[in-house]
């Protein structure tokens, strides 16, 4: 086996080209990267076999979604775990083939994709990484019992093209199919989350950590948080969100638990500094895990598809239940702080506000429309996406700070941590900073934009709305493809353009969709407000 990896799926990839050594910038060892390539190839083989057989299975559907999710950046660092999933994928492929009386399709050798014509490689990468991002949303929806047969078939169809298609026009069309899939599964997850936990409500979230034992839960999976809240009732252990779990504080069925106290820390990439020597237990549910440092590694737990060697994993039983007792006992053992500790956001704020999902914003849509017609709101900016450690991301802080007082900032995903503790004031009672939620809540943002376009009897691209995105990993790719599928144009993207996008493919994206890189806050504000 080649002892060098090839990975360029995230924004931080080495030299903006690719991680090709014995470890990725994210900390993923080369053998795990190769194992994930092997798993991906097996998933493509399974998809091709399902298409040849003319059927899918419930297990195949689950494996495709969980297998793709496992390969997202900062999810899984365990070769043993990845290899086990690959074995399950191959076994199910053979079972489906045998039942259909056909020969199973060969696994795709992903190395052949990485070494292909750069434009073919670029579009296949766009498809694959978008599928990985969409799979994360489908996975969370599945945890709440929400599954779409159409979406599952789309995963199979799009995966199979990685082995069967090389025509650039057809691959571009498939990337738009991935965009539709991403939009659909975000809608599926939105319905599942709001159906289970209620519509998010504007909620002020404290950044103070109260004295006593506590648990910090990071990631995106609200189902895991609900299970933890149920099991910490009456234990004297408080619970805090971290990173993308912050919007959970706005859901009525979650915020009713008194031990859900607020949010710990800032964006995910600061965890190695912020978690050091903290007397609490940490649980990672999705793609927010960085290799834990010795100062806190003994108190980190994983669950779902997240895995890291030597960390305690909280598995799900056959009925989906979980036992968080080891986490709760660790929190009690550590004891928490002796006195309350006031943490702050990146800009020094002591609280943040979240919960401005579509229901909250559309409930005051008439006030928003009136403010626009009266000239009190001149422009909307959607500034959001993934955060990361690479220099250049202060651009988003400065853009928001410099945005005129007659503009409104919509934000979502962990990119908001760059500025979500700023007090930007309001316009006739409408907050100038509206946190819509997690990355998957791009669905809510689209619904808000569509409603405003309807109110003004125009298209979304005709609204006084500019979209400025930060990207880091594959869910951001899925979100971008969803926006392009919906016909939304002139998106600004940064802090750097994806390494996997070739010059020719970039030309297509610029020509067809008006995508452009960010420059400076001053230059971009001048251009966007012109």
PDB file of C-alpha atoms in Angstrom, residues 3 89 413 485 499 521:
ATOM      1  CA  UNK A   3       2.294   5.251   2.265  1.00  0.00           C
ATOM      2  CA  UNK A  89     -20.430  -2.420   2.537  1.00  0.00           C
ATOM      3  CA  UNK A 413     -23.166  27.687  10.636  1.00  0.00           C
ATOM      4  CA  UNK A 485     -29.337  24.281  -8.042  1.00  0.00           C
ATOM      5  CA  UNK A 499      -8.265  23.279  -4.411  1.00  0.00           C
ATOM      6  CA  UNK A 521     -14.173  43.913   3.134  1.00  0.00           C
TER       7      UNK A 521
END
